[in-house]
Coordinates of C-alpha atoms in Angstrom, one line a residue:
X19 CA 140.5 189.4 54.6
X20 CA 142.2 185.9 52.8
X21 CA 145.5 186.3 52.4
X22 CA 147.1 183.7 49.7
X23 CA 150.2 184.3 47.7
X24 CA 152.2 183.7 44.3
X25 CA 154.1 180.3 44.3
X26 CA 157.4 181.3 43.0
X27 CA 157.2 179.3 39.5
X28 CA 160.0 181.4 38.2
X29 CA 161.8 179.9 34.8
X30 CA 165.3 181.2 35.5
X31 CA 167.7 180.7 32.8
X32 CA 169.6 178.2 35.3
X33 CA 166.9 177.0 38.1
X34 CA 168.9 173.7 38.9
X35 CA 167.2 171.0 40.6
X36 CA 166.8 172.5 43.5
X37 CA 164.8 175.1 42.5
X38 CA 162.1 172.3 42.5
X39 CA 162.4 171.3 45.4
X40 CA 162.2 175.0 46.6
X41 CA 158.9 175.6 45.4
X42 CA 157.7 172.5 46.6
X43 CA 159.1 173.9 50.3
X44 CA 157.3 176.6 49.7
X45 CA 154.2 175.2 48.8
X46 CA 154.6 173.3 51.7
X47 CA 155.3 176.2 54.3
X48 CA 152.8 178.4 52.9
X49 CA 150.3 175.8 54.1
X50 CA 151.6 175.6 57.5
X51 CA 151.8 179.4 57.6
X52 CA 147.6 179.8 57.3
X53 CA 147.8 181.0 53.8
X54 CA 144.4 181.0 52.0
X55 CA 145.8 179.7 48.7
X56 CA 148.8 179.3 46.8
X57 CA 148.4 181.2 42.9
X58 CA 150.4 180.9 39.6
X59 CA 151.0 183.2 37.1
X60 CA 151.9 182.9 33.5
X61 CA 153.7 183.9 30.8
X62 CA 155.7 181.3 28.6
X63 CA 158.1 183.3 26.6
X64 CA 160.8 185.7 27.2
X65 CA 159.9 189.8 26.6
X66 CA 162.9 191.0 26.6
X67 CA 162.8 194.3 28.6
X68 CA 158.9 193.3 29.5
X69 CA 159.9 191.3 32.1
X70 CA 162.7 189.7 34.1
X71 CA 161.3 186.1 33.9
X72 CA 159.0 184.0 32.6
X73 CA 157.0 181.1 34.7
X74 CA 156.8 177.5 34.3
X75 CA 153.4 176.1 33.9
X76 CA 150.7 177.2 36.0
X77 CA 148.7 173.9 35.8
X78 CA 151.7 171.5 36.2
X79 CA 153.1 173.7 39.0
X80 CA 150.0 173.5 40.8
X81 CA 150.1 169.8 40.3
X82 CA 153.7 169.7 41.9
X83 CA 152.1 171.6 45.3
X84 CA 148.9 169.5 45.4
X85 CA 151.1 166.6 46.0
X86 CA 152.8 168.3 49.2
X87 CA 150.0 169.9 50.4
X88 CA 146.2 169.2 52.0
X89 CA 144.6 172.1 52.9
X90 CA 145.3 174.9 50.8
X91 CA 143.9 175.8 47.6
X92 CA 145.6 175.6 44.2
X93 CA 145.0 178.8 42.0
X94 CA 145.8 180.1 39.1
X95 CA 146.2 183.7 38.8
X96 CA 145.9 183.9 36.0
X97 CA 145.7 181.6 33.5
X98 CA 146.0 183.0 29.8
X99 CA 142.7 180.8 28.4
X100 CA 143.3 181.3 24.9
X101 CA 146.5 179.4 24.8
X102 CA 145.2 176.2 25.3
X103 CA 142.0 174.4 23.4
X104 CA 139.1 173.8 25.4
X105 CA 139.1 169.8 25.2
X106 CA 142.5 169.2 26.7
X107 CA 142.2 172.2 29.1
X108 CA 139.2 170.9 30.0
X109 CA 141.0 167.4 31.0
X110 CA 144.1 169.2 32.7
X111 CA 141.5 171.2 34.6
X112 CA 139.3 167.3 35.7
X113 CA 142.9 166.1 36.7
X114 CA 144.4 168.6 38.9
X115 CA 140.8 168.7 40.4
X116 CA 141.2 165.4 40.5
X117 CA 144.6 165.3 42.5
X118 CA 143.9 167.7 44.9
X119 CA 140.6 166.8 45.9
X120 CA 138.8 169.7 44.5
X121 CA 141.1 172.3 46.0
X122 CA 141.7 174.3 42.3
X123 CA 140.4 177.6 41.6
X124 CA 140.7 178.5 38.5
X125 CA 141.4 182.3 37.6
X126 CA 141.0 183.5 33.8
X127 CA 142.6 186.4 31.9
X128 CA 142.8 187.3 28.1
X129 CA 146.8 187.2 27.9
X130 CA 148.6 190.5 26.7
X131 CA 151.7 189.9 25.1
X132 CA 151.5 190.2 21.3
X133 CA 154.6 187.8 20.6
X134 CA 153.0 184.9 22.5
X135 CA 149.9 184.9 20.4
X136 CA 151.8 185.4 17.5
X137 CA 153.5 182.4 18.3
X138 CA 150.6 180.4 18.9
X139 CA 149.6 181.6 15.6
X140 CA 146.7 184.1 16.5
X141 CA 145.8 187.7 16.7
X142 CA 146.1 189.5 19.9
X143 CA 142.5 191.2 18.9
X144 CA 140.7 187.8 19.4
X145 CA 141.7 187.2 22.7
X146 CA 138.3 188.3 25.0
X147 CA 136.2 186.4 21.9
X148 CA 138.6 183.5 22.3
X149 CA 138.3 183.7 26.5
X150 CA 134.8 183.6 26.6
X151 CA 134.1 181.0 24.1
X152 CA 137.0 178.4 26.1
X153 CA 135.1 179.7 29.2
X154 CA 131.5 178.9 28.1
X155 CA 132.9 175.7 26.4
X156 CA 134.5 174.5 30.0
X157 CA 131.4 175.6 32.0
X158 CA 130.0 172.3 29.8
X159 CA 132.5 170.3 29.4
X160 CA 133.3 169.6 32.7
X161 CA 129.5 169.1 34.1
X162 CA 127.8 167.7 31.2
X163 CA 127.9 164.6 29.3
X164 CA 128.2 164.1 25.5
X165 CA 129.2 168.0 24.4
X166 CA 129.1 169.4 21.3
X167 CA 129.9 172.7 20.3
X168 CA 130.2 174.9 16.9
X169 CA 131.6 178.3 18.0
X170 CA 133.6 180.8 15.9
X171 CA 136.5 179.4 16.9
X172 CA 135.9 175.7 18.3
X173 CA 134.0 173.3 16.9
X174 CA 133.8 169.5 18.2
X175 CA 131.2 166.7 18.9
X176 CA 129.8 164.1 21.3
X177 CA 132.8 165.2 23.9
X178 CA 132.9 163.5 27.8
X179 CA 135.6 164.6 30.1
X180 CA 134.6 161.7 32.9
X181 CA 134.5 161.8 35.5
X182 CA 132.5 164.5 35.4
X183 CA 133.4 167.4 38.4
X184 CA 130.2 168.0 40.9
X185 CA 130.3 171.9 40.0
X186 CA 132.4 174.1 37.5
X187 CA 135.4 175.6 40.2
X188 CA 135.2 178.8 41.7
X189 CA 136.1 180.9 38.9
X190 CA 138.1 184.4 39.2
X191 CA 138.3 186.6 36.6
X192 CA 141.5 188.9 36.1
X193 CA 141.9 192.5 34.6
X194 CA 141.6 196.5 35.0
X195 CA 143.5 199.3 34.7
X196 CA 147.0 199.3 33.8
X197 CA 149.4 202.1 34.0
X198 CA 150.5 202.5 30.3
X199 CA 153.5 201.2 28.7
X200 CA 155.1 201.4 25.1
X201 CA 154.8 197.5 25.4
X202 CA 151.1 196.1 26.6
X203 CA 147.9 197.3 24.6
X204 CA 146.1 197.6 27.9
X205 CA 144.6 200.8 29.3
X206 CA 144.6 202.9 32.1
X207 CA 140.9 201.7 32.7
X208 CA 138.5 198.5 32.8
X209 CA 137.6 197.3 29.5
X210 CA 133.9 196.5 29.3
X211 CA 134.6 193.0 27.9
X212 CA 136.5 192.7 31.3
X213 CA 133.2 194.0 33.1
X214 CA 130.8 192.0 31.5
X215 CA 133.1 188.9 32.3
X216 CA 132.8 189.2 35.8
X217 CA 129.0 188.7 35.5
X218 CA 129.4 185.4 35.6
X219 CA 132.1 184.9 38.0
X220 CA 132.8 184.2 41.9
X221 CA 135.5 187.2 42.0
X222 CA 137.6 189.3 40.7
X223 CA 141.6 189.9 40.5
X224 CA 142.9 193.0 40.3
X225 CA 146.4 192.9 38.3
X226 CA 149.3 194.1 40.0
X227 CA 149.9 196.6 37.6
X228 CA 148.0 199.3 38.1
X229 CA 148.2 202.0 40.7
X230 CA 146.6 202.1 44.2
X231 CA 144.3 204.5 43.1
X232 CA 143.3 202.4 39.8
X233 CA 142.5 198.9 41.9
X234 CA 139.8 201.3 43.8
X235 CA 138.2 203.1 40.9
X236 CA 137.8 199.5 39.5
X237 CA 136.3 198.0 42.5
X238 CA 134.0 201.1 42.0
X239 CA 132.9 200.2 38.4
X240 CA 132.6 196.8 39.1
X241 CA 129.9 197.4 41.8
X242 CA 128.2 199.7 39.7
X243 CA 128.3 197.3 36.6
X244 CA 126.7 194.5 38.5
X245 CA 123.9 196.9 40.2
X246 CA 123.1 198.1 36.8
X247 CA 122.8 194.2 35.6
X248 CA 120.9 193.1 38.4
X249 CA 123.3 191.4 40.1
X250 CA 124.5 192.2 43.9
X251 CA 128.2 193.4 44.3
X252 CA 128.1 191.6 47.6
X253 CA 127.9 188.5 45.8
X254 CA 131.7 188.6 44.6
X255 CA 134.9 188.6 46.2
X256 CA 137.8 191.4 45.5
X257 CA 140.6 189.9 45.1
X258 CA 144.5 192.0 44.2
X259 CA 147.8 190.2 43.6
X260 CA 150.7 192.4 44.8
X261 CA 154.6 192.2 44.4
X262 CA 156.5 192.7 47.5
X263 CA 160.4 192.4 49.2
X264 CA 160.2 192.8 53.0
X265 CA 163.4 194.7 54.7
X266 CA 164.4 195.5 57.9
X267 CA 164.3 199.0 58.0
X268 CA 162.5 201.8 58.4
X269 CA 163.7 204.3 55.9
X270 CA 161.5 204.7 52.7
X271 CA 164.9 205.4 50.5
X272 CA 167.5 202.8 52.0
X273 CA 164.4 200.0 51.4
X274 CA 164.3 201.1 47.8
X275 CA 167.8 200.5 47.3
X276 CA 167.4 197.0 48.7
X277 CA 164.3 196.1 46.9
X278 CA 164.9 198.3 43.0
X279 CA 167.5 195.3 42.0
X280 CA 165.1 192.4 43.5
X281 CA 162.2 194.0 41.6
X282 CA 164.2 194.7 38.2
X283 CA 165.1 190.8 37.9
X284 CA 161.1 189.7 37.6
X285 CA 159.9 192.3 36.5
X286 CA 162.7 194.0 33.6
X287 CA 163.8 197.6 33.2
X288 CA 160.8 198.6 30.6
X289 CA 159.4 200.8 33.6
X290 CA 160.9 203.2 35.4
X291 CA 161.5 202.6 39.2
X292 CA 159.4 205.2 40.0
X293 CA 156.6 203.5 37.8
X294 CA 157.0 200.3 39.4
X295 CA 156.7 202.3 42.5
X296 CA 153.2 203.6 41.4
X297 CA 152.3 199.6 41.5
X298 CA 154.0 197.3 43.4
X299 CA 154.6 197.1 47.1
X300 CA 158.0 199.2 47.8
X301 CA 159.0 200.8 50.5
X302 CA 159.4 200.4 54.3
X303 CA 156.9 197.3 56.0
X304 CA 154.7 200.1 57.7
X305 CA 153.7 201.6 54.4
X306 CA 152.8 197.9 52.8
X307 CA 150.2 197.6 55.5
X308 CA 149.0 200.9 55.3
X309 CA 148.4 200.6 51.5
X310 CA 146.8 197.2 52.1
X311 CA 145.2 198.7 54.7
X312 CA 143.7 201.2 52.4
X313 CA 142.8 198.7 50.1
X314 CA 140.6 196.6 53.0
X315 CA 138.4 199.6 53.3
X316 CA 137.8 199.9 50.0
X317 CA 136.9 196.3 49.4
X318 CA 139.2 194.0 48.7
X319 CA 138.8 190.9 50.6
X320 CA 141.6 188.4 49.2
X321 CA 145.3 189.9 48.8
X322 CA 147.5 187.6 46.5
X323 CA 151.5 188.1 47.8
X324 CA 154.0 187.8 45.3
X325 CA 158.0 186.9 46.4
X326 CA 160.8 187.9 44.0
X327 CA 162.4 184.8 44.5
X328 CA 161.8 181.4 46.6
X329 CA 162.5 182.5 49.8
X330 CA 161.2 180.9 52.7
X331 CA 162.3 183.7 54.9
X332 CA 160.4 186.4 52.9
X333 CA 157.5 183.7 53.2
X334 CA 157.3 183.7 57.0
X335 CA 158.0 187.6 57.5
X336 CA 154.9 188.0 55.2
X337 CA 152.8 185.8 57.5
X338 CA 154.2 187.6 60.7
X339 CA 154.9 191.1 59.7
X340 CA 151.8 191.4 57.2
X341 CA 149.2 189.1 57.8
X342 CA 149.6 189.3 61.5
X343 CA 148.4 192.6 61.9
X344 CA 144.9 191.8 59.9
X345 CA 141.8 190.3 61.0
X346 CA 141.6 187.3 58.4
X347 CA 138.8 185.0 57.3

């Protein structure tokens, strides 16, 4: 198993400078630590009840770690494609590949949040269309000179993004079940635009958001879809991003209490604590591992950590009270 996790982008009300500098400490340690790779989420605007926070830019905050760190690759997990056009996401992308001597990943997901694309002034129903036609458009822009394109929703000519990359970046693809809310349009299963996106890709990143029992039925469907379109399931990786708060104690109920009010500020109060319990790593240490445990010997090979905050110290008790006690790649 890779282990990599969530760099702590968080856009709280009052961050302060040194909230900067944090993340770039963390970048920094998580590279020292072993970690696999260092992911970014995103979601630009406040959802009031939806979540806690919102997160800076993924690209620009990956930017900010590549010039602390070496070794470890940039990620971003996920990146909501049909915010941005395909021209200058195509540039951002040839930068930051640029700056980091090819160390980005780039991970892809449809978006969710009706108010955002509202705001961007489009529907929330175009979203897969829009993802797969930025997707396509990218696959060309970045490896192939003079580019023209006339989809259904972009349209341009005789486009070069030079220096051209030497291959399209390993590409993740995010989605899968959710466990429903009043506030996301997202099931309790994989959508089959979701399945026949991960085709194409190198893996796939199962949200946070679901329920243990959800990431493994996925992985299930997932094989299954790529058997029944000719493509080996041993050919991608299984990847799930996971919230967590390491305590020192080993009482289910008094490491609740601890972590219920780190948990409510990133992600709101629109769930229930026991829902957020159905997701999201709670509970003593010993029953994180076991669930990730659990989740090894179904299949997942890559395990995304998430910290509710920038703290170093939850940083190194994840690489010596979690990753420790796994074989890793």
């Amino acid at each position: 198993m890779r282990f990599g996790v969530y760099l702590p982008t968080f856009a709280w009300p009052d961050p302060g400078f040194e909230h900067a500098a944090r993340v770039k400490a963390f970048a920094r340690k998580a590279e020292e630590l072993g970690f696999d790779a260092l992911w970014t989420a995103e979601h630009f605007l406040v959802a009031p009840g939806l979540y806690g926070t919102v997160w800076m830019s993924p690209l620009l905050c990956l930017a900010h770690a590549a010039s602390v760190t070496t070794r470890i690759r940039l990620a971003t997990g996920l990146l909501i494609v049909p915010y941005y056009h395909p021209v200058t996401l195509a540039r951002e992308i040839q930068t930051l590949w640029q700056l980091s001597a090819g160390r980005f990943v780039l991970g892809v997901g449809p978006g969710w949040d009706q108010h955002e694309f509202e705001t961007l002034g489009m529907k929330l129903g175009e979203r897969g269309r829009r993802t797969d036609e930025i997707v396509a458009a990218l696959r060309r822009l970045l490896t192939e000179p003079d580019v023209s394109i006339a989809g259904r929703y972009y349209r341009f000519e005789h486009v070069s993004i030079e220096p051209l990359l030497p291959r399209f970046p390993e590409t993740w693809v995010g989605g899968g079940s959710k466990v429903p809310t009043t506030l996301s349009p997202d099931k309790p299963h994989i959508a089959p635009a979701v399945l026949a996106r991960i085709l194409g890709a190198d893996g796939w990143l199962a949200r946070g958001s679901g329920t243990q029992q959800m990431v493994k039925d996925d992985m299930k469907a997932i094989r299954a879809h790529l058997r029944a379109n000719g493509r080996d399931p041993g050919t991608l990786r299984y990847g799930h991003i996971n919230f967590t708060h390491l305590v020192d104690t080993t009482d289910r109920e008094h490491a609740l209490r601890i972590q219920r009010p780190v948990f409510e500020r990133v992600m709101g109060t629109h769930r229930t604590f026991e829902q957020l319990q159905q997701s999201y790593f709670l509970g003593t240490t010993a029953e994180i591992v076991e669930r990730i445990r659990d989740l090894e010997a179904a299949g997942i090979q890559d395990l995304v950590l998430g910290s509710c905050a920038d703290d170093l110290d939850q940083l190194e008790r994840f690489a010596s009270e979690i990753v420790a006690r796994f074989k890793t790649a």
